Amino acid sequence: MQQAGKQALTIGRTGTNDIVIANPEVSRTHARITFITDHVLLLEDMDSAFGTMVNGQRIARKIIDLNDAVVLANKEPLDLRLVLARRLAHTTPPPPPQATPPPPPPTKLDPLDFKAEFKKLERMQQVYSEAREAIQINSPRHQSWLRATFALAPLLGIVTFGAGTVAALTLGVFGAAIGQIVASQAINPTEKLLALDKEFKQNYTCPNPACNRFLGNTPYTDLVFQKQCPRCKAKWAG
């Protein structure tokens, strides 16, 4: 679920920008970042004099995530976490806490047993595949149907995993983010596919928080066959 706040932030030398960088080689309005999801951003160079680099390559417009290295005017690194923090500064106050907080998750008898959390990956891969198909077909009717399907992701997570579980929350957030990508008017179909891949990479990971490695495009059924994570030995199935 995308957090409240400004969707687009400008970056430049003058005080009219959301993020001001006092470097004479940074243009007055140097770049703009649009948040597609909480993890995926569209970076645009605003015809700056000295350019914008992403991972060592000059760009005019590019889908990025918080792990990419962005440099303005050849030598001014841009801290994407700062950009995220500045965006969140525009959020509305959070709602008051619930009178009765949800109970903490039960303590695991086996700290490496992640079989319950692992099951969410099956639905994630299905959502990812359906979204890719919808973007490639580029049919408004198909995409409208798919957005409605993603809106039901939180309910599906609750039905599948139970209310208040981490797996249900994660699946709901992922479905909402994919819906935002499909519905975005800021990016074209090719960029949507790139954004989708980046969002999938953030979520299709080993469910052990101490590991959290991206599982690539390995089908869920193959991961079930592996039964455990080869890196951290978290138990996925069996």
mmCIF file of C-alpha atoms in Angstrom, residues 52-197:
data_model
loop_
_atom_site.group_PDB
_atom_site.id
_atom_site.type_symbol
_atom_site.label_atom_id
_atom_site.label_comp_id
_atom_site.label_asym_id
_atom_site.label_seq_id
_atom_site.Cartn_x
_atom_site.Cartn_y
_atom_site.Cartn_z
ATOM 1 C CA THR A 52 21.689 12.809 -14.127
ATOM 2 C CA MET A 53 23.399 9.437 -13.759
ATOM 3 C CA VAL A 54 21.936 6.125 -12.581
ATOM 4 C CA ASN A 55 24.403 3.352 -11.819
ATOM 5 C CA GLY A 56 27.036 5.131 -13.891
ATOM 6 C CA GLN A 57 24.890 5.818 -16.968
ATOM 7 C CA ARG A 58 23.426 9.171 -17.966
ATOM 8 C CA ILE A 59 19.641 9.060 -18.232
ATOM 9 C CA ALA A 60 16.777 11.247 -19.344
ATOM 10 C CA ARG A 61 14.075 9.112 -17.732
ATOM 11 C CA LYS A 62 14.345 5.818 -15.877
ATOM 12 C CA ILE A 63 12.476 3.480 -13.526
ATOM 13 C CA ILE A 64 14.580 3.074 -10.370
ATOM 14 C CA ASP A 65 14.328 1.692 -6.850
ATOM 15 C CA LEU A 66 15.894 2.705 -3.552
ATOM 16 C CA ASN A 67 18.963 0.542 -4.194
ATOM 17 C CA ASP A 68 20.020 2.368 -7.367
ATOM 18 C CA ALA A 69 22.915 4.841 -7.263
ATOM 19 C CA VAL A 70 21.848 8.290 -8.490
ATOM 20 C CA VAL A 71 24.337 11.108 -9.114
ATOM 21 C CA LEU A 72 23.437 14.646 -10.173
ATOM 22 C CA ALA A 73 25.760 16.864 -12.195
ATOM 23 C CA ASN A 74 28.455 14.158 -12.348
ATOM 24 C CA LYS A 75 29.466 14.423 -8.685
ATOM 25 C CA GLU A 76 26.480 15.090 -6.378
ATOM 26 C CA PRO A 77 25.097 11.762 -5.036
ATOM 27 C CA LEU A 78 21.394 11.728 -4.310
ATOM 28 C CA ASP A 79 20.350 9.843 -1.184
ATOM 29 C CA LEU A 80 17.103 8.134 -2.183
ATOM 30 C CA ARG A 81 16.309 7.440 1.467
ATOM 31 C CA LEU A 82 16.350 11.217 1.971
ATOM 32 C CA VAL A 83 13.914 11.553 -0.920
ATOM 33 C CA LEU A 84 11.623 8.992 0.713
ATOM 34 C CA ALA A 85 11.886 10.770 4.079
ATOM 35 C CA ARG A 86 11.040 14.104 2.460
ATOM 36 C CA ARG A 87 8.017 12.565 0.809
ATOM 37 C CA LEU A 88 6.829 11.101 4.087
ATOM 38 C CA ALA A 89 7.167 14.552 5.671
ATOM 39 C CA HIS A 90 4.064 15.440 3.668
ATOM 40 C CA THR A 91 1.999 12.635 5.174
ATOM 41 C CA THR A 92 -1.140 13.268 7.142
ATOM 42 C CA PRO A 93 -1.066 12.416 10.873
ATOM 43 C CA PRO A 94 -1.570 8.712 11.518
ATOM 44 C CA PRO A 95 -4.914 7.552 12.921
ATOM 45 C CA PRO A 96 -5.114 7.089 16.697
ATOM 46 C CA PRO A 97 -3.952 3.685 17.932
ATOM 47 C CA GLN A 98 -6.506 0.934 18.373
ATOM 48 C CA ALA A 99 -7.864 0.544 21.868
ATOM 49 C CA THR A 100 -6.931 -3.132 21.826
ATOM 50 C CA PRO A 101 -3.726 -3.850 19.894
ATOM 51 C CA PRO A 102 -3.578 -7.154 17.991
ATOM 52 C CA PRO A 103 -1.924 -10.004 19.860
ATOM 53 C CA PRO A 104 1.742 -10.681 19.064
ATOM 54 C CA PRO A 105 2.439 -13.598 16.713
ATOM 55 C CA PRO A 106 2.951 -16.918 18.481
ATOM 56 C CA THR A 107 6.515 -17.907 19.285
ATOM 57 C CA LYS A 108 7.886 -20.452 16.833
ATOM 58 C CA LEU A 109 8.889 -23.812 18.255
ATOM 59 C CA ASP A 110 11.356 -24.044 15.372
ATOM 60 C CA PRO A 111 12.877 -20.602 14.555
ATOM 61 C CA LEU A 112 13.599 -21.781 10.991
ATOM 62 C CA ASP A 113 10.019 -22.907 10.298
ATOM 63 C CA PHE A 114 8.633 -20.458 7.718
ATOM 64 C CA LYS A 115 6.217 -22.816 5.959
ATOM 65 C CA ALA A 116 3.160 -20.678 6.742
ATOM 66 C CA GLU A 117 4.810 -17.426 5.571
ATOM 67 C CA PHE A 118 6.207 -19.155 2.480
ATOM 68 C CA LYS A 119 2.727 -19.907 1.102
ATOM 69 C CA LYS A 120 2.150 -16.246 0.282
ATOM 70 C CA LEU A 121 4.732 -16.524 -2.511
ATOM 71 C CA GLU A 122 2.405 -18.707 -4.580
ATOM 72 C CA ARG A 123 -0.218 -15.981 -4.817
ATOM 73 C CA MET A 124 2.450 -13.308 -5.322
ATOM 74 C CA GLN A 125 3.784 -15.101 -8.358
ATOM 75 C CA GLN A 126 0.251 -15.459 -9.742
ATOM 76 C CA VAL A 127 -0.429 -11.740 -9.266
ATOM 77 C CA TYR A 128 2.895 -10.874 -10.907
ATOM 78 C CA SER A 129 2.171 -13.087 -13.941
ATOM 79 C CA GLU A 130 -1.368 -11.721 -14.318
ATOM 80 C CA ALA A 131 -0.092 -8.148 -14.145
ATOM 81 C CA ARG A 132 2.563 -8.769 -16.803
ATOM 82 C CA GLU A 133 -0.090 -10.212 -19.084
ATOM 83 C CA ALA A 134 -2.434 -7.281 -18.496
ATOM 84 C CA ILE A 135 0.294 -4.731 -19.242
ATOM 85 C CA GLN A 136 1.401 -6.551 -22.390
ATOM 86 C CA ILE A 137 -2.173 -6.891 -23.686
ATOM 87 C CA ASN A 138 -2.750 -3.226 -22.796
ATOM 88 C CA SER A 139 -6.521 -3.626 -22.898
ATOM 89 C CA PRO A 140 -8.386 -1.060 -20.746
ATOM 90 C CA ARG A 141 -11.104 -3.606 -19.952
ATOM 91 C CA HIS A 142 -8.556 -6.249 -18.968
ATOM 92 C CA GLN A 143 -6.612 -3.796 -16.814
ATOM 93 C CA SER A 144 -9.788 -2.534 -15.105
ATOM 94 C CA TRP A 145 -10.713 -6.092 -14.215
ATOM 95 C CA LEU A 146 -7.201 -6.731 -12.945
ATOM 96 C CA ARG A 147 -7.184 -3.599 -10.768
ATOM 97 C CA ALA A 148 -10.421 -4.801 -9.187
ATOM 98 C CA THR A 149 -8.793 -8.170 -8.573
ATOM 99 C CA PHE A 150 -5.789 -6.521 -6.873
ATOM 100 C CA ALA A 151 -8.154 -4.507 -4.680
ATOM 101 C CA LEU A 152 -9.360 -7.818 -3.245
ATOM 102 C CA ALA A 153 -5.812 -8.923 -2.354
ATOM 103 C CA PRO A 154 -6.126 -7.916 1.331
ATOM 104 C CA LEU A 155 -9.369 -9.905 1.658
ATOM 105 C CA LEU A 156 -7.803 -12.880 -0.108
ATOM 106 C CA GLY A 157 -4.832 -12.706 2.258
ATOM 107 C CA ILE A 158 -7.116 -12.719 5.299
ATOM 108 C CA VAL A 159 -9.143 -15.661 3.964
ATOM 109 C CA THR A 160 -6.000 -17.624 3.105
ATOM 110 C CA PHE A 161 -3.747 -16.825 6.051
ATOM 111 C CA GLY A 162 -5.958 -15.326 8.753
ATOM 112 C CA ALA A 163 -6.552 -11.753 9.903
ATOM 113 C CA GLY A 164 -3.556 -9.999 11.441
ATOM 114 C CA THR A 165 -0.958 -12.398 10.066
ATOM 115 C CA VAL A 166 2.214 -11.111 8.448
ATOM 116 C CA ALA A 167 1.507 -13.175 5.326
ATOM 117 C CA ALA A 168 -1.970 -11.639 4.900
ATOM 118 C CA LEU A 169 -0.614 -8.099 5.365
ATOM 119 C CA THR A 170 2.281 -8.666 2.943
ATOM 120 C CA LEU A 171 0.018 -10.098 0.248
ATOM 121 C CA GLY A 172 -2.392 -7.193 0.614
ATOM 122 C CA VAL A 173 0.370 -4.583 0.352
ATOM 123 C CA PHE A 174 1.877 -6.350 -2.675
ATOM 124 C CA GLY A 175 -1.476 -6.538 -4.475
ATOM 125 C CA ALA A 176 -2.112 -2.846 -3.832
ATOM 126 C CA ALA A 177 1.346 -1.901 -5.164
ATOM 127 C CA ILE A 178 0.857 -3.939 -8.338
ATOM 128 C CA GLY A 179 -2.507 -2.290 -8.832
ATOM 129 C CA GLN A 180 -0.823 1.124 -8.580
ATOM 130 C CA ILE A 181 1.673 0.145 -11.260
ATOM 131 C CA VAL A 182 -1.014 -1.117 -13.646
ATOM 132 C CA ALA A 183 -3.137 1.993 -13.083
ATOM 133 C CA SER A 184 -0.316 4.560 -13.246
ATOM 134 C CA GLN A 185 -0.709 7.301 -15.832
ATOM 135 C CA ALA A 186 2.867 8.535 -15.287
ATOM 136 C CA ILE A 187 4.619 5.651 -17.059
ATOM 137 C CA ASN A 188 4.253 3.813 -20.370
ATOM 138 C CA PRO A 189 3.730 0.024 -20.761
ATOM 139 C CA THR A 190 7.452 -0.704 -21.092
ATOM 140 C CA GLU A 191 8.164 1.264 -17.913
ATOM 141 C CA LYS A 192 5.293 -0.507 -16.164
ATOM 142 C CA LEU A 193 6.946 -3.853 -16.880
ATOM 143 C CA LEU A 194 10.221 -2.564 -15.414
ATOM 144 C CA ALA A 195 8.390 -1.211 -12.362
ATOM 145 C CA LEU A 196 6.569 -4.509 -11.957
ATOM 146 C CA ASP A 197 9.856 -6.433 -12.020
#
